[in-house]
CSV table of N, CA and C in Angstrom, one decimal:
chain,number,residue,atom,x,y,z
A,56,ALA,N,97.3,109.7,87.4
A,56,ALA,CA,96.0,109.5,86.7
A,56,ALA,C,95.0,109.5,87.8
A,57,ALA,N,93.8,110.1,87.6
A,57,ALA,CA,92.8,110.2,88.7
A,57,ALA,C,92.0,109.0,88.4
A,58,GLY,N,91.4,108.5,89.5
A,58,GLY,CA,90.6,107.3,89.4
A,58,GLY,C,89.4,107.4,90.2
A,59,GLY,N,88.5,106.3,90.5
A,59,GLY,CA,87.5,106.5,91.4
A,59,GLY,C,87.8,106.2,92.9
A,60,ALA,N,86.9,106.4,93.7
A,60,ALA,CA,87.2,106.2,95.1
A,60,ALA,C,87.0,104.7,95.5
A,61,ALA,N,88.0,103.9,95.1
A,61,ALA,CA,87.8,102.4,95.3
A,61,ALA,C,88.6,101.9,96.4
A,62,GLY,N,89.6,102.4,96.9
A,62,GLY,CA,90.4,101.8,97.9
A,62,GLY,C,90.6,102.5,99.3
A,63,CYS,N,90.2,103.6,99.4
A,63,CYS,CA,90.5,104.3,100.5
A,63,CYS,C,89.3,104.8,101.4
A,64,GLY,N,88.3,104.4,101.1
A,64,GLY,CA,87.0,104.6,101.9
A,64,GLY,C,86.4,106.2,101.7
A,65,ALA,N,86.9,106.9,100.9
A,65,ALA,CA,86.6,108.1,100.6
A,65,ALA,C,85.3,108.2,99.4
A,66,THR,N,84.1,107.8,99.8
A,66,THR,CA,83.2,107.7,98.8
A,66,THR,C,82.2,108.8,98.9
A,67,GLY,N,82.1,109.5,100.0
A,67,GLY,CA,81.1,110.5,100.0
A,67,GLY,C,79.6,110.1,100.1
A,68,ALA,N,79.5,109.0,100.6
A,68,ALA,CA,78.2,108.2,100.7
A,68,ALA,C,77.4,109.0,101.8
A,69,PRO,N,76.1,109.3,101.7
A,69,PRO,CA,75.5,109.9,102.8
A,69,PRO,C,75.4,109.1,103.9
A,70,GLU,N,75.2,109.8,105.2
A,70,GLU,CA,75.2,109.0,106.4
A,70,GLU,C,73.8,109.0,106.9
A,71,ALA,N,73.5,108.2,108.0
A,71,ALA,CA,72.2,108.3,108.6
A,71,ALA,C,72.2,109.3,109.6
A,72,GLY,N,70.9,109.7,109.8
A,72,GLY,CA,70.7,110.8,110.9
A,72,GLY,C,70.6,112.3,110.3
A,73,GLY,N,70.2,112.4,109.0
A,73,GLY,CA,70.0,113.7,108.4
A,73,GLY,C,71.2,114.5,108.0
A,74,VAL,N,72.4,113.9,108.1
A,74,VAL,CA,73.7,114.7,107.6
A,74,VAL,C,74.0,114.3,106.2
A,75,GLY,N,73.2,113.5,105.5
A,75,GLY,CA,73.6,112.9,104.2
A,75,GLY,C,73.6,114.2,103.3
A,76,ALA,N,72.9,115.3,103.5
A,76,ALA,CA,72.8,116.4,102.5
A,76,ALA,C,74.1,117.1,102.7
A,77,ALA,N,74.6,117.3,103.9
A,77,ALA,CA,75.7,118.0,104.2
A,77,ALA,C,77.0,117.1,103.5
A,78,ALA,N,77.0,115.7,103.7
A,78,ALA,CA,78.1,115.0,103.1
A,78,ALA,C,78.0,115.0,101.7
A,79,ALA,N,76.7,115.0,101.1
A,79,ALA,CA,76.8,115.1,99.6
A,79,ALA,C,77.3,116.4,99.1
A,80,ALA,N,77.1,117.3,99.8
A,80,ALA,CA,77.5,118.7,99.3
A,80,ALA,C,79.1,119.0,99.4
A,81,ALA,N,79.7,118.1,100.3
A,81,ALA,CA,81.0,118.2,100.5
A,81,ALA,C,81.8,117.7,99.1
A,82,PRO,N,82.9,118.4,98.8
A,82,PRO,CA,83.6,117.8,97.6
A,82,PRO,C,84.3,116.5,97.8
A,83,GLU,N,84.3,115.6,96.7
A,83,GLU,CA,84.9,114.3,97.0
A,83,GLU,C,86.4,114.6,96.8
A,84,LEU,N,87.2,113.7,97.5
A,84,LEU,CA,88.7,113.5,97.5
A,84,LEU,C,89.1,113.1,96.0
A,85,THR,N,89.9,113.8,95.4
A,85,THR,CA,90.6,113.2,94.1
A,85,THR,C,91.3,112.1,94.5
A,86,GLN,N,91.3,110.9,93.8
A,86,GLN,CA,91.9,109.7,94.0
A,86,GLN,C,93.0,109.5,92.9
A,87,HIS,N,94.3,108.9,93.2
A,87,HIS,CA,95.2,108.7,92.1
A,87,HIS,C,95.5,107.2,92.2
A,88,ARG,N,95.9,106.7,91.0
A,88,ARG,CA,96.3,105.3,90.9
A,88,ARG,C,98.0,105.3,90.7
A,89,MET,N,98.3,104.2,91.2
A,89,MET,CA,99.8,103.8,90.9
A,89,MET,C,99.9,103.1,89.7
A,90,VAL,N,100.7,103.6,88.6
A,90,VAL,CA,100.9,102.9,87.2
A,90,VAL,C,102.2,102.4,87.2
A,91,PHE,N,102.4,101.3,86.7
A,91,PHE,CA,103.7,100.7,86.6
A,91,PHE,C,104.0,100.6,85.1
A,92,GLN,N,105.2,100.9,84.6
A,92,GLN,CA,105.7,100.7,83.2
A,92,GLN,C,106.4,99.5,83.3
A,93,LEU,N,105.9,98.5,82.5
A,93,LEU,CA,106.8,97.1,82.6
A,93,LEU,C,107.5,97.0,81.1
A,94,VAL,N,108.8,96.7,81.3
A,94,VAL,CA,109.7,96.7,80.1
A,94,VAL,C,110.2,95.1,80.0
A,95,GLY,N,110.6,94.9,78.8
A,95,GLY,CA,111.2,93.6,78.5
A,95,GLY,C,110.3,92.3,78.3
A,96,GLY,N,109.0,92.4,78.4
A,96,GLY,CA,108.1,91.3,78.3
A,96,GLY,C,108.1,90.8,77.0
A,97,LYS,N,108.4,91.4,75.9
A,97,LYS,CA,108.3,90.8,74.5
A,97,LYS,C,109.4,89.9,74.2
A,98,THR,N,110.6,90.0,75.0
A,98,THR,CA,111.8,89.1,74.8
A,98,THR,C,111.6,87.9,75.7
A,99,ALA,N,110.7,87.6,76.6
A,99,ALA,CA,110.6,86.5,77.6
A,99,ALA,C,110.1,85.4,76.9
A,100,SER,N,110.6,84.2,77.3
A,100,SER,CA,110.0,82.8,76.7
A,100,SER,C,109.0,82.3,77.4
A,101,GLN,N,108.6,83.0,78.5
A,101,GLN,CA,107.3,82.5,79.1
A,101,GLN,C,106.6,83.6,79.9
A,102,VAL,N,105.5,83.4,80.5
A,102,VAL,CA,104.7,84.4,81.2
A,102,VAL,C,105.2,84.5,82.6
A,103,TYR,N,105.4,85.6,83.2
A,103,TYR,CA,105.8,85.8,84.7
A,103,TYR,C,104.5,86.6,85.2
A,104,MET,N,104.4,86.2,86.5
A,104,MET,CA,103.5,86.9,87.4
A,104,MET,C,104.3,87.9,88.4
A,105,LEU,N,103.9,89.1,88.6
A,105,LEU,CA,104.7,89.9,89.3
A,105,LEU,C,104.0,90.3,90.4
A,106,SER,N,104.8,90.7,91.6
A,106,SER,CA,104.0,91.2,92.8
A,106,SER,C,105.1,92.2,93.2
A,107,PHE,N,104.4,93.4,93.5
A,107,PHE,CA,105.2,94.6,94.0
A,107,PHE,C,104.8,94.9,95.4
A,108,HIS,N,105.6,95.1,96.4
A,108,HIS,CA,105.5,95.4,97.7
A,108,HIS,C,106.3,96.5,98.1
A,109,THR,N,105.5,97.6,98.6
A,109,THR,CA,106.4,98.7,99.2
A,109,THR,C,107.1,98.3,100.4
A,110,ILE,N,108.2,99.1,100.6
A,110,ILE,CA,109.0,98.9,101.8
A,110,ILE,C,109.1,100.2,102.5
A,111,ASP,N,108.3,100.5,103.4
A,111,ASP,CA,108.0,101.7,104.1
A,111,ASP,C,107.3,101.2,105.4
A,112,PRO,N,107.8,101.7,106.5
A,112,PRO,CA,106.9,101.5,107.8
A,112,PRO,C,105.7,102.3,108.0
A,113,THR,N,105.5,103.3,107.2
A,113,THR,CA,104.2,104.2,107.4
A,113,THR,C,103.1,103.5,106.4
A,114,TYR,N,103.3,102.9,105.6
A,114,TYR,CA,102.2,102.3,104.7
A,114,TYR,C,102.7,101.1,104.0
A,115,GLN,N,101.6,100.3,103.7
A,115,GLN,CA,101.7,99.1,102.8
A,115,GLN,C,101.0,99.0,101.5
A,116,VAL,N,101.5,98.9,100.5
A,116,VAL,CA,100.9,98.7,99.2
A,116,VAL,C,101.4,97.4,98.7
A,117,HIS,N,100.4,96.6,98.1
A,117,HIS,CA,100.8,95.3,97.4
A,117,HIS,C,100.0,95.4,96.0
A,118,VAL,N,100.7,95.2,95.1
A,118,VAL,CA,100.1,95.2,93.6
A,118,VAL,C,100.6,94.0,92.9
A,119,LYS,N,99.5,93.3,92.5
A,119,LYS,CA,99.9,92.1,91.7
A,119,LYS,C,99.5,92.2,90.2
A,120,VAL,N,100.4,91.8,89.5
A,120,VAL,CA,100.3,91.8,88.1
A,120,VAL,C,100.3,90.3,87.4
A,121,ALA,N,99.2,89.9,86.7
A,121,ALA,CA,99.1,88.6,86.4
A,121,ALA,C,100.0,88.1,85.2
A,122,ASP,N,100.4,89.3,84.3
A,122,ASP,CA,101.0,89.0,83.1
A,122,ASP,C,102.0,90.1,82.9
A,123,HIS,N,103.3,89.7,82.9
A,123,HIS,CA,104.3,90.7,82.8
A,123,HIS,C,104.6,91.5,81.3
A,124,ARG,N,103.7,90.9,80.3
A,124,ARG,CA,103.9,91.2,79.0
A,124,ARG,C,103.1,92.6,78.8
A,125,MET,N,102.4,93.0,79.5
A,125,MET,CA,101.7,94.3,79.5
A,125,MET,C,102.6,95.4,79.6
A,126,PRO,N,102.5,96.4,78.6
A,126,PRO,CA,103.4,97.6,78.7
A,126,PRO,C,103.2,98.4,80.0
A,127,THR,N,102.0,98.6,80.4
A,127,THR,CA,101.6,99.5,81.6
A,127,THR,C,100.5,98.7,82.3
A,128,PHE,N,100.4,98.9,83.6
A,128,PHE,CA,99.7,98.3,84.7
A,128,PHE,C,99.2,99.2,85.6
A,129,ALA,N,98.0,99.6,85.7
A,129,ALA,CA,97.3,100.5,86.7
A,129,ALA,C,96.8,99.6,87.9
A,130,SER,N,97.3,100.1,89.1
A,130,SER,CA,96.7,99.3,90.3
A,130,SER,C,95.3,99.5,90.5
A,131,ARG,N,94.7,98.5,91.1
A,131,ARG,CA,93.2,98.6,91.6
A,131,ARG,C,93.1,99.7,92.7
A,132,GLU,N,94.2,99.8,93.7
A,132,GLU,CA,94.1,100.6,94.7
A,132,GLU,C,94.2,102.1,94.2
A,133,THR,N,93.5,102.9,95.0
A,133,THR,CA,93.6,104.4,94.7
A,133,THR,C,94.1,105.1,96.0
A,134,PHE,N,94.6,106.3,95.8
A,134,PHE,CA,95.2,107.1,97.0
A,134,PHE,C,94.8,108.4,96.9
A,135,HIS,N,94.3,108.9,98.1
A,135,HIS,CA,94.0,110.4,98.1
A,135,HIS,C,95.2,111.2,98.5
A,136,ARG,N,95.0,112.5,98.5
A,136,ARG,CA,96.4,113.4,98.7
A,136,ARG,C,96.8,113.2,100.1
A,137,TRP,N,96.0,112.7,101.1
A,137,TRP,CA,96.6,112.5,102.4
A,137,TRP,C,96.9,111.2,102.8
A,138,HIS,N,97.0,110.4,101.8
A,138,HIS,CA,97.4,108.9,102.0
A,138,HIS,C,98.9,108.9,102.4
A,139,PRO,N,99.5,108.2,103.4
A,139,PRO,CA,100.8,108.2,103.6
A,139,PRO,C,101.8,108.0,102.4
A,140,LEU,N,101.4,107.2,101.5
A,140,LEU,CA,102.1,107.1,100.2
A,140,LEU,C,102.3,108.4,99.5
A,141,MET,N,101.3,109.2,99.5
A,141,MET,CA,101.3,110.5,98.8
A,141,MET,C,102.2,111.5,99.6
A,142,ALA,N,102.2,111.5,100.9
A,142,ALA,CA,103.0,112.3,101.7
A,142,ALA,C,104.4,111.9,101.5
A,143,GLN,N,104.7,110.7,101.5
A,143,GLN,CA,106.1,110.2,101.2
A,143,GLN,C,106.5,110.8,99.8
A,144,LEU,N,105.7,110.7,98.7
A,144,LEU,CA,106.1,111.0,97.5
A,144,LEU,C,106.4,112.7,97.5
A,145,ALA,N,105.6,113.4,98.3
A,145,ALA,CA,106.0,114.8,98.3
A,145,ALA,C,107.2,115.0,98.9
A,146,LYS,N,107.7,114.2,99.8
A,146,LYS,CA,109.1,114.4,100.4
A,146,LYS,C,110.2,113.8,99.5
A,147,ARG,N,109.8,112.8,99.0
A,147,ARG,CA,110.9,111.9,98.1
A,147,ARG,C,110.1,111.3,97.0
A,148,PRO,N,110.5,111.9,95.7
A,148,PRO,CA,109.6,111.2,94.5
A,148,PRO,C,110.1,109.9,94.0
A,149,ALA,N,110.1,109.0,94.9
A,149,ALA,CA,110.5,107.6,94.6
A,149,ALA,C,110.0,106.7,95.7
A,150,VAL,N,109.6,105.3,95.2
A,150,VAL,CA,108.9,104.4,96.0
A,150,VAL,C,109.8,103.1,96.1
A,151,ARG,N,110.4,102.7,97.1
A,151,ARG,CA,111.2,101.5,97.3
A,151,ARG,C,110.2,100.4,97.2
A,152,MET,N,110.6,99.4,96.4
A,152,MET,CA,109.5,98.2,96.4
A,152,MET,C,110.3,97.0,96.2
A,153,LEU,N,109.7,96.0,96.8
A,153,LEU,CA,110.2,94.5,96.6
A,153,LEU,C,109.6,93.9,95.4
A,154,VAL,N,110.2,93.4,94.6
A,154,VAL,CA,109.5,92.8,93.3
A,154,VAL,C,109.8,91.3,93.4
A,155,ARG,N,108.6,90.5,93.4
A,155,ARG,CA,108.6,89.2,93.4
A,155,ARG,C,108.2,88.7,91.9
A,156,VAL,N,109.0,87.8,91.4
A,156,VAL,CA,108.6,87.3,90.0
A,156,VAL,C,108.4,85.7,90.1
A,157,LYS,N,107.3,85.1,89.5
A,157,LYS,CA,107.0,83.8,89.5
A,157,LYS,C,106.6,83.3,88.0
A,158,SER,N,107.1,82.4,87.5
A,158,SER,CA,106.8,81.9,86.3
A,158,SER,C,105.4,81.2,86.4
A,159,ASP,N,104.7,81.3,85.3
A,159,ASP,CA,103.3,80.6,85.3
A,159,ASP,C,103.6,79.2,84.8
A,160,GLY,N,104.7,78.6,84.5
A,160,GLY,CA,104.9,77.3,84.1
A,160,GLY,C,104.8,77.0,82.5
A,161,SER,N,104.6,78.1,81.8
A,161,SER,CA,104.3,77.9,80.3
A,161,SER,C,105.5,77.8,79.4
A,162,GLY,N,106.7,78.0,79.9
A,162,GLY,CA,107.9,78.3,79.1
A,162,GLY,C,108.6,77.0,79.0
A,163,PRO,N,109.9,77.0,78.5
A,163,PRO,CA,110.6,75.9,78.3
A,163,PRO,C,111.3,75.2,79.4
A,164,LEU,N,111.2,75.9,80.5
A,164,LEU,CA,111.8,75.4,81.9
A,164,LEU,C,110.9,74.7,82.6
A,165,THR,N,109.7,74.2,82.2
A,165,THR,CA,108.7,73.7,83.2
A,165,THR,C,109.1,72.3,83.7
A,166,ASP,N,110.1,71.7,83.2
A,166,ASP,CA,110.5,70.2,83.7
A,166,ASP,C,111.8,70.4,84.6
A,167,MET,N,112.2,71.7,84.8
A,167,MET,CA,113.5,71.9,85.8
A,167,MET,C,113.1,71.8,87.2
A,168,CYS,N,114.0,71.8,87.9
A,168,CYS,CA,113.8,71.8,89.5
A,168,CYS,C,113.2,73.2,90.0
A,169,GLY,N,112.7,73.1,91.1
A,169,GLY,CA,111.9,74.2,91.7
A,169,GLY,C,112.6,75.5,91.8
A,170,CYS,N,113.7,75.5,91.9
A,170,CYS,CA,114.5,76.6,92.2
A,170,CYS,C,114.8,77.5,90.8
A,171,CYS,N,114.5,77.0,89.7
A,171,CYS,CA,114.7,77.7,88.5
A,171,CYS,C,113.4,78.3,87.9
């Protein structure tokens, strides 16, 4: 899905010194968002916060999801076609991620020990 130029500095804003017209005439980079499909949220007894962290030495992307019950979640971060994430997806159409899950404390296990 295409998005705005919010995360990678590709805004096409005019620069000082009279080169603003040349920069304004240049085409903007198309930006893409990472969209997550979250499943299983309707059967949970409490709300969980999720954190997705990419596992790749060439780039780092961290996405936080406040409520796991949403069916889809689009990241705030956007990526242009030359971002290292997009280059890696061109080679291998998968992203390895570490997923962290934390309860918000609203379910039946709130009085249990800290490890549950």
